[in-house]
Amino acid sequence: MRQIAIYGKGGIGKSTISSNLSMALRERGLNVMQIGCDPKRDSTRVLTKGRFIPTVLDTYRKFHDSGKKDTDISLDDIVFRSDEGIYCVEAGGPKPGVGCAGRGVLTALQKLKNLDAFGAYKIDFAIYDVLGDVVCGGFAMPMREGFSKEIYIIISGEFMALYAANNICEAIKTFASRSKIGLGGVICNSRNVYGEREIAEEFSRRIGSKLIYFVPRDNIVQDAEINKKTVIEYAPKSNQADIYRDMARCVLENDRSDIPKPLTMEELEDLVQSYNKGL
Ligand code: ADP
Ligand code: MG
């Protein structure tokens, strides 16, 4: 069984990539589980045809409110099978303004482990879709506790995306020896920035990793999203659907596991600056 974690800045395209990766792997006949680890709780939305499934934290609250115990929660309460047969989980978050946003991740992963979710559903491939702007306690969970040994960072050529990626590298480096985790590679989700592929390749090389895939920007992604489907389901014959299938092949064939070397702020700024075509 393989477990990968997808990290990256908010809005960079983690959930889109995770969901299309899940679908592409499902097309290959694998048993896939996608675990949304973002309080935004929309990781699996296009897998469940637009339905927001109850989050693990919501379920805990519901059980508490009705006087039941945490131990009464079963897999059926937190794992939802999509029509295509992908197992979906959303960790969820606290009410806005109250408590730690990473708590849902902690609670969800421990519960899945205690209930042996991967064994129960014979999962071949688990994908953790994790918010990466803040790699604080909860959000570092999938890597810190070694749930996922293999981490992918989603970037674009934009400075803030690279800044977030660099911070994620710092966290991977910190937990690498203790939790035996490594960076599988970098995936660029294009924002049509000048020299983006070159920036992405250079950044990946400089942190001691590799750009394993470049996903072009395409409006069909938004069309699919509005229609509450993955691109693979919405437009199975489209170029973008084939892109995601090919990305899935690259992830399947990838066996890199690097301990990243984060850049200094100055190095990062210089890198982006050297490709900038502004005035
Ligand atoms: P995240 O999970 O990192 O917060 P999302 O996957 O929700 O990001 O994507 C943010 C937005 O970007 C969505 O509206 C999505 O449709 C859009 N998007 C993602 N990837 C692409 C792409 N390759 N081309 C065009 N739009 C994209
Ligand atoms: Mg998301």
PDB file of C-alpha atoms and ligand atoms in Angstrom:
ATOM      1  CA  MET A   1       0.000   0.000   0.000  1.00  0.00           C
ATOM      2  CA  ARG A   2       1.164   3.513  -0.784  1.00  0.00           C
ATOM      3  CA  GLN A   3       0.316   6.697   1.080  1.00  0.00           C
ATOM      4  CA  ILE A   4       1.173  10.075  -0.343  1.00  0.00           C
ATOM      5  CA  ALA A   5       0.585  13.577   0.970  1.00  0.00           C
ATOM      6  CA  ILE A   6      -0.058  16.547  -1.280  1.00  0.00           C
ATOM      7  CA  TYR A   7       1.059  19.841   0.283  1.00  0.00           C
ATOM      8  CA  GLY A   8       0.989  23.385  -1.049  1.00  0.00           C
ATOM      9  CA  LYS A   9      -0.286  26.907  -0.628  1.00  0.00           C
ATOM     10  CA  GLY A  10      -4.057  27.465  -0.348  1.00  0.00           C
ATOM     11  CA  GLY A  11      -5.700  27.773  -3.756  1.00  0.00           C
ATOM     12  CA  ILE A  12      -2.712  26.337  -5.625  1.00  0.00           C
ATOM     13  CA  GLY A  13      -4.734  23.365  -6.918  1.00  0.00           C
ATOM     14  CA  LYS A  14      -4.111  20.589  -4.361  1.00  0.00           C
ATOM     15  CA  SER A  15      -7.686  19.334  -4.264  1.00  0.00           C
ATOM     16  CA  THR A  16      -8.061  19.453  -8.051  1.00  0.00           C
ATOM     17  CA  ILE A  17      -4.850  17.475  -8.474  1.00  0.00           C
ATOM     18  CA  SER A  18      -5.718  15.063  -5.646  1.00  0.00           C
ATOM     19  CA  SER A  19      -9.204  14.342  -7.002  1.00  0.00           C
ATOM     20  CA  ASN A  20      -8.058  13.818 -10.576  1.00  0.00           C
ATOM     21  CA  LEU A  21      -5.196  11.665  -9.332  1.00  0.00           C
ATOM     22  CA  SER A  22      -7.690   9.615  -7.321  1.00  0.00           C
ATOM     23  CA  MET A  23      -9.871   9.170 -10.419  1.00  0.00           C
ATOM     24  CA  ALA A  24      -6.922   8.264 -12.649  1.00  0.00           C
ATOM     25  CA  LEU A  25      -5.776   5.637 -10.148  1.00  0.00           C
ATOM     26  CA  ARG A  26      -9.325   4.345  -9.809  1.00  0.00           C
ATOM     27  CA  GLU A  27      -9.496   3.962 -13.610  1.00  0.00           C
ATOM     28  CA  ARG A  28      -6.481   1.683 -13.252  1.00  0.00           C
ATOM     29  CA  GLY A  29      -8.492  -0.472 -10.846  1.00  0.00           C
ATOM     30  CA  LEU A  30      -6.804   0.623  -7.623  1.00  0.00           C
ATOM     31  CA  ASN A  31      -8.649   1.005  -4.337  1.00  0.00           C
ATOM     32  CA  VAL A  32      -8.173   4.646  -3.447  1.00  0.00           C
ATOM     33  CA  MET A  33      -8.883   6.732  -0.359  1.00  0.00           C
ATOM     34  CA  GLN A  34      -8.679  10.538  -0.424  1.00  0.00           C
ATOM     35  CA  ILE A  35      -8.396  12.263   2.934  1.00  0.00           C
ATOM     36  CA  GLY A  36      -9.081  15.999   2.935  1.00  0.00           C
ATOM     37  CA  CYS A  37      -6.894  17.613   5.612  1.00  0.00           C
ATOM     38  CA  ASP A  38      -7.972  21.201   5.108  1.00  0.00           C
ATOM     39  CA  PRO A  39     -10.591  22.948   7.257  1.00  0.00           C
ATOM     40  CA  LYS A  40     -12.022  24.157   3.919  1.00  0.00           C
ATOM     41  CA  ARG A  41     -13.421  20.584   3.785  1.00  0.00           C
ATOM     42  CA  ASP A  42     -13.896  20.649  -0.011  1.00  0.00           C
ATOM     43  CA  SER A  43     -11.148  18.239  -0.984  1.00  0.00           C
ATOM     44  CA  THR A  44     -13.497  15.460  -2.080  1.00  0.00           C
ATOM     45  CA  ARG A  45     -16.351  17.684  -3.324  1.00  0.00           C
ATOM     46  CA  VAL A  46     -15.992  16.801  -7.004  1.00  0.00           C
ATOM     47  CA  LEU A  47     -15.621  13.096  -6.171  1.00  0.00           C
ATOM     48  CA  THR A  48     -18.970  13.099  -4.357  1.00  0.00           C
ATOM     49  CA  LYS A  49     -20.811  15.021  -7.098  1.00  0.00           C
ATOM     50  CA  GLY A  50     -20.847  18.269  -5.133  1.00  0.00           C
ATOM     51  CA  ARG A  51     -21.996  16.809  -1.845  1.00  0.00           C
ATOM     52  CA  PHE A  52     -20.178  18.069   1.231  1.00  0.00           C
ATOM     53  CA  ILE A  53     -19.756  14.906   3.277  1.00  0.00           C
ATOM     54  CA  PRO A  54     -19.879  15.168   7.092  1.00  0.00           C
ATOM     55  CA  THR A  55     -16.401  15.830   8.452  1.00  0.00           C
ATOM     56  CA  VAL A  56     -14.750  13.737  11.137  1.00  0.00           C
ATOM     57  CA  LEU A  57     -14.882  16.684  13.563  1.00  0.00           C
ATOM     58  CA  ASP A  58     -18.599  17.254  12.771  1.00  0.00           C
ATOM     59  CA  THR A  59     -19.235  13.605  13.553  1.00  0.00           C
ATOM     60  CA  TYR A  60     -17.381  13.902  16.875  1.00  0.00           C
ATOM     61  CA  ARG A  61     -19.517  16.945  17.747  1.00  0.00           C
ATOM     62  CA  LYS A  62     -22.722  15.156  16.727  1.00  0.00           C
ATOM     63  CA  PHE A  63     -21.849  12.136  18.873  1.00  0.00           C
ATOM     64  CA  HIS A  64     -20.948  14.318  21.870  1.00  0.00           C
ATOM     65  CA  ASP A  65     -24.163  16.340  21.565  1.00  0.00           C
ATOM     66  CA  SER A  66     -26.269  13.192  21.591  1.00  0.00           C
ATOM     67  CA  GLY A  67     -24.431  11.784  24.607  1.00  0.00           C
ATOM     68  CA  LYS A  68     -22.569   9.052  22.715  1.00  0.00           C
ATOM     69  CA  LYS A  69     -18.900   8.190  23.140  1.00  0.00           C
ATOM     70  CA  ASP A  70     -16.057   8.726  20.657  1.00  0.00           C
ATOM     71  CA  THR A  71     -15.567   4.975  20.620  1.00  0.00           C
ATOM     72  CA  ASP A  72     -19.107   4.563  19.213  1.00  0.00           C
ATOM     73  CA  ILE A  73     -17.955   6.198  15.952  1.00  0.00           C
ATOM     74  CA  SER A  74     -17.520   3.613  13.226  1.00  0.00           C
ATOM     75  CA  LEU A  75     -15.920   3.789   9.772  1.00  0.00           C
ATOM     76  CA  ASP A  76     -19.364   4.167   8.171  1.00  0.00           C
ATOM     77  CA  ASP A  77     -19.752   7.475  10.035  1.00  0.00           C
ATOM     78  CA  ILE A  78     -16.604   9.060   8.589  1.00  0.00           C
ATOM     79  CA  VAL A  79     -15.744   7.259   5.316  1.00  0.00           C
ATOM     80  CA  PHE A  80     -17.974   7.805   2.280  1.00  0.00           C
ATOM     81  CA  ARG A  81     -17.712   5.785  -0.922  1.00  0.00           C
ATOM     82  CA  SER A  82     -18.199   7.801  -4.127  1.00  0.00           C
ATOM     83  CA  ASP A  83     -20.182   6.422  -7.080  1.00  0.00           C
ATOM     84  CA  GLU A  84     -16.865   5.586  -8.739  1.00  0.00           C
ATOM     85  CA  GLY A  85     -15.782   3.658  -5.650  1.00  0.00           C
ATOM     86  CA  ILE A  86     -13.307   6.175  -4.205  1.00  0.00           C
ATOM     87  CA  TYR A  87     -13.297   6.300  -0.401  1.00  0.00           C
ATOM     88  CA  CYS A  88     -13.618   9.893   0.796  1.00  0.00           C
ATOM     89  CA  VAL A  89     -12.848  11.425   4.193  1.00  0.00           C
ATOM     90  CA  GLU A  90     -12.878  15.074   5.298  1.00  0.00           C
ATOM     91  CA  ALA A  91     -11.091  15.892   8.551  1.00  0.00           C
ATOM     92  CA  GLY A  92     -12.879  19.226   8.974  1.00  0.00           C
ATOM     93  CA  GLY A  93     -12.040  22.037  11.354  1.00  0.00           C
ATOM     94  CA  PRO A  94     -13.291  23.883  14.407  1.00  0.00           C
ATOM     95  CA  LYS A  95     -15.946  26.583  14.256  1.00  0.00           C
ATOM     96  CA  PRO A  96     -14.292  29.703  12.746  1.00  0.00           C
ATOM     97  CA  GLY A  97     -12.393  31.612  15.412  1.00  0.00           C
ATOM     98  CA  VAL A  98     -12.417  28.774  17.941  1.00  0.00           C
ATOM     99  CA  GLY A  99      -9.670  26.268  18.562  1.00  0.00           C
ATOM    100  CA  CYS A 100      -6.815  24.903  16.499  1.00  0.00           C
ATOM    101  CA  ALA A 101      -7.424  24.463  12.790  1.00  0.00           C
ATOM    102  CA  GLY A 102      -5.158  21.433  12.677  1.00  0.00           C
ATOM    103  CA  ARG A 103      -7.103  19.502  15.284  1.00  0.00           C
ATOM    104  CA  GLY A 104      -9.393  17.924  12.715  1.00  0.00           C
ATOM    105  CA  VAL A 105      -6.410  16.369  10.978  1.00  0.00           C
ATOM    106  CA  LEU A 106      -5.073  14.924  14.206  1.00  0.00           C
ATOM    107  CA  THR A 107      -8.445  13.506  15.220  1.00  0.00           C
ATOM    108  CA  ALA A 108      -9.246  12.121  11.778  1.00  0.00           C
ATOM    109  CA  LEU A 109      -5.947  10.366  11.213  1.00  0.00           C
ATOM    110  CA  GLN A 110      -5.918   8.792  14.650  1.00  0.00           C
ATOM    111  CA  LYS A 111      -9.480   7.571  14.208  1.00  0.00           C
ATOM    112  CA  LEU A 112      -8.762   6.081  10.771  1.00  0.00           C
ATOM    113  CA  LYS A 113      -5.738   4.317  12.234  1.00  0.00           C
ATOM    114  CA  ASN A 114      -7.593   2.984  15.281  1.00  0.00           C
ATOM    115  CA  LEU A 115     -10.389   1.618  13.100  1.00  0.00           C
ATOM    116  CA  ASP A 116      -7.897   0.118  10.593  1.00  0.00           C
ATOM    117  CA  ALA A 117      -9.593   1.937   7.702  1.00  0.00           C
ATOM    118  CA  PHE A 118      -6.963   0.934   5.129  1.00  0.00           C
ATOM    119  CA  GLY A 119      -7.254  -2.733   6.004  1.00  0.00           C
ATOM    120  CA  ALA A 120     -11.042  -2.665   6.178  1.00  0.00           C
ATOM    121  CA  TYR A 121     -11.413  -1.211   2.668  1.00  0.00           C
ATOM    122  CA  LYS A 122      -8.307  -2.917   1.218  1.00  0.00           C
ATOM    123  CA  ILE A 123      -6.859   0.441   0.204  1.00  0.00           C
ATOM    124  CA  ASP A 124      -3.988   0.353  -2.315  1.00  0.00           C
ATOM    125  CA  PHE A 125      -3.392   4.082  -2.453  1.00  0.00           C
ATOM    126  CA  ALA A 126      -4.200   6.817   0.077  1.00  0.00           C
ATOM    127  CA  ILE A 127      -3.908  10.502  -0.739  1.00  0.00           C
ATOM    128  CA  TYR A 128      -3.750  13.114   2.026  1.00  0.00           C
ATOM    129  CA  ASP A 129      -4.712  16.541   0.648  1.00  0.00           C
ATOM    130  CA  VAL A 130      -3.137  18.924   3.159  1.00  0.00           C
ATOM    131  CA  LEU A 131      -3.248  22.687   3.606  1.00  0.00           C
ATOM    132  CA  GLY A 132       0.355  23.865   3.530  1.00  0.00           C
ATOM    133  CA  ASP A 133       0.438  27.573   4.298  1.00  0.00           C
ATOM    134  CA  VAL A 134       0.951  26.794   7.950  1.00  0.00           C
ATOM    135  CA  VAL A 135       2.848  23.656   8.738  1.00  0.00           C
ATOM    136  CA  CYS A 136       1.839  23.848  12.400  1.00  0.00           C
ATOM    137  CA  GLY A 137       1.173  20.840  14.628  1.00  0.00           C
ATOM    138  CA  GLY A 138      -2.014  19.528  13.060  1.00  0.00           C
ATOM    139  CA  PHE A 139      -1.132  20.109   9.437  1.00  0.00           C
ATOM    140  CA  ALA A 140       2.265  18.523   9.906  1.00  0.00           C
ATOM    141  CA  MET A 141       0.513  15.403  11.259  1.00  0.00           C
ATOM    142  CA  PRO A 142       0.458  13.346   8.051  1.00  0.00           C
ATOM    143  CA  MET A 143       4.231  13.700   7.762  1.00  0.00           C
ATOM    144  CA  ARG A 144       5.151  14.051  11.431  1.00  0.00           C
ATOM    145  CA  GLU A 145       3.560  10.846  12.569  1.00  0.00           C
ATOM    146  CA  GLY A 146       4.773   9.055   9.457  1.00  0.00           C
ATOM    147  CA  PHE A 147       1.271   8.365   8.081  1.00  0.00           C
ATOM    148  CA  SER A 148       2.597   9.363   4.704  1.00  0.00           C
ATOM    149  CA  LYS A 149       6.242   8.683   3.903  1.00  0.00           C
ATOM    150  CA  GLU A 150       5.998  10.270   0.495  1.00  0.00           C
ATOM    151  CA  ILE A 151       5.287  13.955   0.049  1.00  0.00           C
ATOM    152  CA  TYR A 152       4.530  15.959  -3.076  1.00  0.00           C
ATOM    153  CA  ILE A 153       4.528  19.734  -3.113  1.00  0.00           C
ATOM    154  CA  ILE A 154       2.329  21.648  -5.531  1.00  0.00           C
ATOM    155  CA  ILE A 155       3.796  24.928  -6.757  1.00  0.00           C
ATOM    156  CA  SER A 156       3.364  27.480  -9.500  1.00  0.00           C
ATOM    157  CA  GLY A 157       5.861  30.060 -10.720  1.00  0.00           C
ATOM    158  CA  GLU A 158       4.406  32.642  -8.333  1.00  0.00           C
ATOM    159  CA  PHE A 159       6.581  33.816  -5.487  1.00  0.00           C
ATOM    160  CA  MET A 160       4.110  33.096  -2.680  1.00  0.00           C
ATOM    161  CA  ALA A 161       3.568  29.547  -3.918  1.00  0.00           C
ATOM    162  CA  LEU A 162       7.328  28.972  -3.867  1.00  0.00           C
ATOM    163  CA  TYR A 163       7.600  30.642  -0.459  1.00  0.00           C
ATOM    164  CA  ALA A 164       4.989  28.223   0.951  1.00  0.00           C
ATOM    165  CA  ALA A 165       6.736  25.291  -0.758  1.00  0.00           C
ATOM    166  CA  ASN A 166      10.035  26.312   0.776  1.00  0.00           C
ATOM    167  CA  ASN A 167       8.446  26.362   4.264  1.00  0.00           C
ATOM    168  CA  ILE A 168       7.013  22.903   3.645  1.00  0.00           C
ATOM    169  CA  CYS A 169      10.545  21.761   2.745  1.00  0.00           C
ATOM    170  CA  GLU A 170      11.689  23.080   6.106  1.00  0.00           C
ATOM    171  CA  ALA A 171       9.063  20.956   7.853  1.00  0.00           C
ATOM    172  CA  ILE A 172       9.956  17.837   5.837  1.00  0.00           C
ATOM    173  CA  LYS A 173      13.619  18.327   6.709  1.00  0.00           C
ATOM    174  CA  THR A 174      12.732  18.643  10.396  1.00  0.00           C
ATOM    175  CA  PHE A 175      10.709  15.436  10.489  1.00  0.00           C
ATOM    176  CA  ALA A 176      12.674  13.452   7.908  1.00  0.00           C
ATOM    177  CA  SER A 177      14.888  11.382  10.163  1.00  0.00           C
ATOM    178  CA  ARG A 178      12.392  10.852  12.978  1.00  0.00           C
ATOM    179  CA  SER A 179       9.477   9.869  10.764  1.00  0.00           C
ATOM    180  CA  LYS A 180      11.402   8.430   7.790  1.00  0.00           C
ATOM    181  CA  ILE A 181       9.625  10.672   5.313  1.00  0.00           C
ATOM    182  CA  GLY A 182      10.918  12.157   2.100  1.00  0.00           C
ATOM    183  CA  LEU A 183      10.003  14.498  -0.697  1.00  0.00           C
ATOM    184  CA  GLY A 184       8.715  12.453  -3.635  1.00  0.00           C
ATOM    185  CA  GLY A 185       8.795  15.446  -5.922  1.00  0.00           C
ATOM    186  CA  VAL A 186       7.346  18.736  -7.020  1.00  0.00           C
ATOM    187  CA  ILE A 187       4.310  19.229  -9.263  1.00  0.00           C
ATOM    188  CA  CYS A 188       3.760  22.580 -10.964  1.00  0.00           C
ATOM    189  CA  ASN A 189       0.137  23.616 -11.465  1.00  0.00           C
ATOM    190  CA  SER A 190       0.558  26.378 -13.987  1.00  0.00           C
ATOM    191  CA  ARG A 191      -0.634  29.926 -13.428  1.00  0.00           C
ATOM    192  CA  ASN A 192       0.802  30.998 -16.776  1.00  0.00           C
ATOM    193  CA  VAL A 193       3.670  32.912 -15.202  1.00  0.00           C
ATOM    194  CA  TYR A 194       6.635  33.971 -17.405  1.00  0.00           C
ATOM    195  CA  GLY A 195       9.239  31.210 -17.603  1.00  0.00           C
ATOM    196  CA  GLU A 196       7.159  29.102 -15.252  1.00  0.00           C
ATOM    197  CA  ARG A 197       8.452  25.684 -16.255  1.00  0.00           C
ATOM    198  CA  GLU A 198      12.043  26.917 -15.928  1.00  0.00           C
ATOM    199  CA  ILE A 199      11.348  28.481 -12.516  1.00  0.00           C
ATOM    200  CA  ALA A 200       9.664  25.270 -11.360  1.00  0.00           C
ATOM    201  CA  GLU A 201      12.524  23.095 -12.619  1.00  0.00           C
ATOM    202  CA  GLU A 202      15.157  25.352 -11.129  1.00  0.00           C
ATOM    203  CA  PHE A 203      13.399  25.591  -7.757  1.00  0.00           C
ATOM    204  CA  SER A 204      12.934  21.812  -7.621  1.00  0.00           C
ATOM    205  CA  ARG A 205      16.589  21.207  -8.486  1.00  0.00           C
ATOM    206  CA  ARG A 206      17.839  23.781  -5.989  1.00  0.00           C
ATOM    207  CA  ILE A 207      15.929  22.188  -3.097  1.00  0.00           C
ATOM    208  CA  GLY A 208      17.409  18.815  -4.085  1.00  0.00           C
ATOM    209  CA  SER A 209      14.274  17.370  -5.656  1.00  0.00           C
ATOM    210  CA  LYS A 210      12.765  17.099  -9.125  1.00  0.00           C
ATOM    211  CA  LEU A 211       9.846  18.593 -11.034  1.00  0.00           C
ATOM    212  CA  ILE A 212       7.967  15.415 -11.736  1.00  0.00           C
ATOM    213  CA  TYR A 213       5.030  16.989 -13.552  1.00  0.00           C
ATOM    214  CA  PHE A 214       3.877  20.249 -15.119  1.00  0.00           C
ATOM    215  CA  VAL A 215       0.080  20.592 -15.248  1.00  0.00           C
ATOM    216  CA  PRO A 216      -1.018  23.274 -17.730  1.00  0.00           C
ATOM    217  CA  ARG A 217      -3.698  25.798 -16.884  1.00  0.00           C
ATOM    218  CA  ASP A 218      -6.940  25.041 -18.706  1.00  0.00           C
ATOM    219  CA  ASN A 219     -10.451  26.488 -18.288  1.00  0.00           C
ATOM    220  CA  ILE A 220     -11.881  23.008 -18.582  1.00  0.00           C
ATOM    221  CA  VAL A 221     -10.828  22.558 -14.937  1.00  0.00           C
ATOM    222  CA  GLN A 222     -13.296  25.276 -13.897  1.00  0.00           C
ATOM    223  CA  ASP A 223     -16.003  23.864 -16.186  1.00  0.00           C
ATOM    224  CA  ALA A 224     -15.605  20.477 -14.548  1.00  0.00           C
ATOM    225  CA  GLU A 225     -15.614  22.055 -11.083  1.00  0.00           C
ATOM    226  CA  ILE A 226     -18.888  23.936 -11.739  1.00  0.00           C
ATOM    227  CA  ASN A 227     -20.368  20.665 -12.969  1.00  0.00           C
ATOM    228  CA  LYS A 228     -19.181  18.980  -9.738  1.00  0.00           C
ATOM    229  CA  LYS A 229     -16.983  16.469 -11.488  1.00  0.00           C
ATOM    230  CA  THR A 230     -13.322  15.648 -11.894  1.00  0.00           C
ATOM    231  CA  VAL A 231     -11.949  16.565 -15.329  1.00  0.00           C
ATOM    232  CA  ILE A 232     -11.549  12.843 -16.020  1.00  0.00           C
ATOM    233  CA  GLU A 233     -15.296  12.295 -15.563  1.00  0.00           C
ATOM    234  CA  TYR A 234     -16.447  15.588 -17.095  1.00  0.00           C
ATOM    235  CA  ALA A 235     -14.331  15.403 -20.249  1.00  0.00           C
ATOM    236  CA  PRO A 236     -12.723  11.957 -20.347  1.00  0.00           C
ATOM    237  CA  LYS A 237     -11.343  12.430 -23.862  1.00  0.00           C
ATOM    238  CA  SER A 238      -9.916  15.908 -23.273  1.00  0.00           C
ATOM    239  CA  ASN A 239      -6.236  16.756 -23.296  1.00  0.00           C
ATOM    240  CA  GLN A 240      -6.431  17.833 -19.639  1.00  0.00           C
ATOM    241  CA  ALA A 241      -7.892  14.460 -18.616  1.00  0.00           C
ATOM    242  CA  ASP A 242      -4.932  12.756 -20.317  1.00  0.00           C
ATOM    243  CA  ILE A 243      -2.593  15.149 -18.495  1.00  0.00           C
ATOM    244  CA  TYR A 244      -3.940  13.948 -15.139  1.00  0.00           C
ATOM    245  CA  ARG A 245      -3.724  10.298 -16.246  1.00  0.00           C
ATOM    246  CA  ASP A 246      -0.122  10.840 -17.285  1.00  0.00           C
ATOM    247  CA  MET A 247       0.605  12.631 -14.000  1.00  0.00           C
ATOM    248  CA  ALA A 248      -0.808   9.593 -12.166  1.00  0.00           C
ATOM    249  CA  ARG A 249       1.540   7.323 -14.156  1.00  0.00           C
ATOM    250  CA  CYS A 250       4.500   9.533 -13.169  1.00  0.00           C
ATOM    251  CA  VAL A 251       3.508   9.403  -9.506  1.00  0.00           C
ATOM    252  CA  LEU A 252       3.095   5.616  -9.703  1.00  0.00           C
ATOM    253  CA  GLU A 253       6.527   5.220 -11.326  1.00  0.00           C
ATOM    254  CA  ASN A 254       8.254   7.702  -9.051  1.00  0.00           C
ATOM    255  CA  ASP A 255      10.482   6.298  -6.337  1.00  0.00           C
ATOM    256  CA  ARG A 256      12.354   9.408  -5.228  1.00  0.00           C
ATOM    257  CA  SER A 257      12.550  10.227  -1.565  1.00  0.00           C
ATOM    258  CA  ASP A 258      14.737  13.256  -0.939  1.00  0.00           C
ATOM    259  CA  ILE A 259      15.454  15.267   2.161  1.00  0.00           C
ATOM    260  CA  PRO A 260      14.941  18.774   0.813  1.00  0.00           C
ATOM    261  CA  LYS A 261      17.367  21.638   1.285  1.00  0.00           C
ATOM    262  CA  PRO A 262      15.233  24.753   1.783  1.00  0.00           C
ATOM    263  CA  LEU A 263      16.498  27.983   0.238  1.00  0.00           C
ATOM    264  CA  THR A 264      17.174  31.177   2.164  1.00  0.00           C
ATOM    265  CA  MET A 265      14.714  33.999   1.604  1.00  0.00           C
ATOM    266  CA  GLU A 266      17.371  35.799  -0.425  1.00  0.00           C
ATOM    267  CA  GLU A 267      18.028  32.793  -2.658  1.00  0.00           C
ATOM    268  CA  LEU A 268      14.311  32.372  -3.250  1.00  0.00           C
ATOM    269  CA  GLU A 269      13.846  36.042  -4.119  1.00  0.00           C
ATOM    270  CA  ASP A 270      16.838  35.986  -6.477  1.00  0.00           C
ATOM    271  CA  LEU A 271      15.528  32.893  -8.217  1.00  0.00           C
ATOM    272  CA  VAL A 272      12.128  34.422  -8.951  1.00  0.00           C
ATOM    273  CA  GLN A 273      13.665  37.793  -9.777  1.00  0.00           C
ATOM    274  CA  SER A 274      15.972  36.272 -12.387  1.00  0.00           C
ATOM    275  CA  TYR A 275      12.960  35.133 -14.442  1.00  0.00           C
ATOM    276  CA  ASN A 276      10.886  38.268 -13.912  1.00  0.00           C
ATOM    277  CA  LYS A 277      10.174  40.284 -17.043  1.00  0.00           C
ATOM    278  CA  GLY A 278       8.728  43.304 -15.229  1.00  0.00           C
ATOM    279  CA  LEU A 279       9.969  46.875 -15.453  1.00  0.00           C
TER     280      LEU A 279
HETATM  281  P1  ADP B   1      -6.450  24.052  -3.190  1.00  0.00           P
HETATM  282  O1  ADP B   1      -7.032  22.727  -2.896  1.00  0.00           O
HETATM  283  O2  ADP B   1      -4.946  24.016  -3.262  1.00  0.00           O
HETATM  284  O3  ADP B   1      -6.913  25.135  -2.255  1.00  0.00           O
HETATM  285  P2  ADP B   1      -8.107  23.927  -5.563  1.00  0.00           P
HETATM  286  O4  ADP B   1      -7.781  22.580  -6.112  1.00  0.00           O
HETATM  287  O5  ADP B   1      -9.391  24.082  -4.837  1.00  0.00           O
HETATM  288  O6  ADP B   1      -6.916  24.489  -4.660  1.00  0.00           O
HETATM  289  O7  ADP B   1      -8.027  24.924  -6.814  1.00  0.00           O
HETATM  290  C1  ADP B   1      -8.251  26.317  -6.690  1.00  0.00           C
HETATM  291  C2  ADP B   1      -8.925  26.825  -7.951  1.00  0.00           C
HETATM  292  O8  ADP B   1      -8.038  26.715  -9.066  1.00  0.00           O
HETATM  293  C3  ADP B   1     -10.181  26.051  -8.317  1.00  0.00           C
HETATM  294  O9  ADP B   1     -11.206  26.943  -8.665  1.00  0.00           O
HETATM  295  C4  ADP B   1      -9.754  25.191  -9.502  1.00  0.00           C
HETATM  296  O10 ADP B   1     -10.795  24.962 -10.409  1.00  0.00           O
HETATM  297  C5  ADP B   1      -8.654  26.030 -10.127  1.00  0.00           C
HETATM  298  N1  ADP B   1      -7.642  25.215 -10.842  1.00  0.00           N
HETATM  299  C6  ADP B   1      -6.877  24.248 -10.301  1.00  0.00           C
HETATM  300  N2  ADP B   1      -6.049  23.710 -11.214  1.00  0.00           N
HETATM  301  C7  ADP B   1      -6.289  24.355 -12.383  1.00  0.00           C
HETATM  302  C8  ADP B   1      -5.767  24.266 -13.727  1.00  0.00           C
HETATM  303  N3  ADP B   1      -4.794  23.410 -14.043  1.00  0.00           N
HETATM  304  N4  ADP B   1      -6.292  25.096 -14.673  1.00  0.00           N
HETATM  305  C9  ADP B   1      -7.253  25.973 -14.353  1.00  0.00           C
HETATM  306  N5  ADP B   1      -7.784  26.104 -13.131  1.00  0.00           N
HETATM  307  C10 ADP B   1      -7.317  25.325 -12.137  1.00  0.00           C
HETATM  308 MG    MG B   2      -8.255  22.184  -1.323  1.00  0.00          MG
END
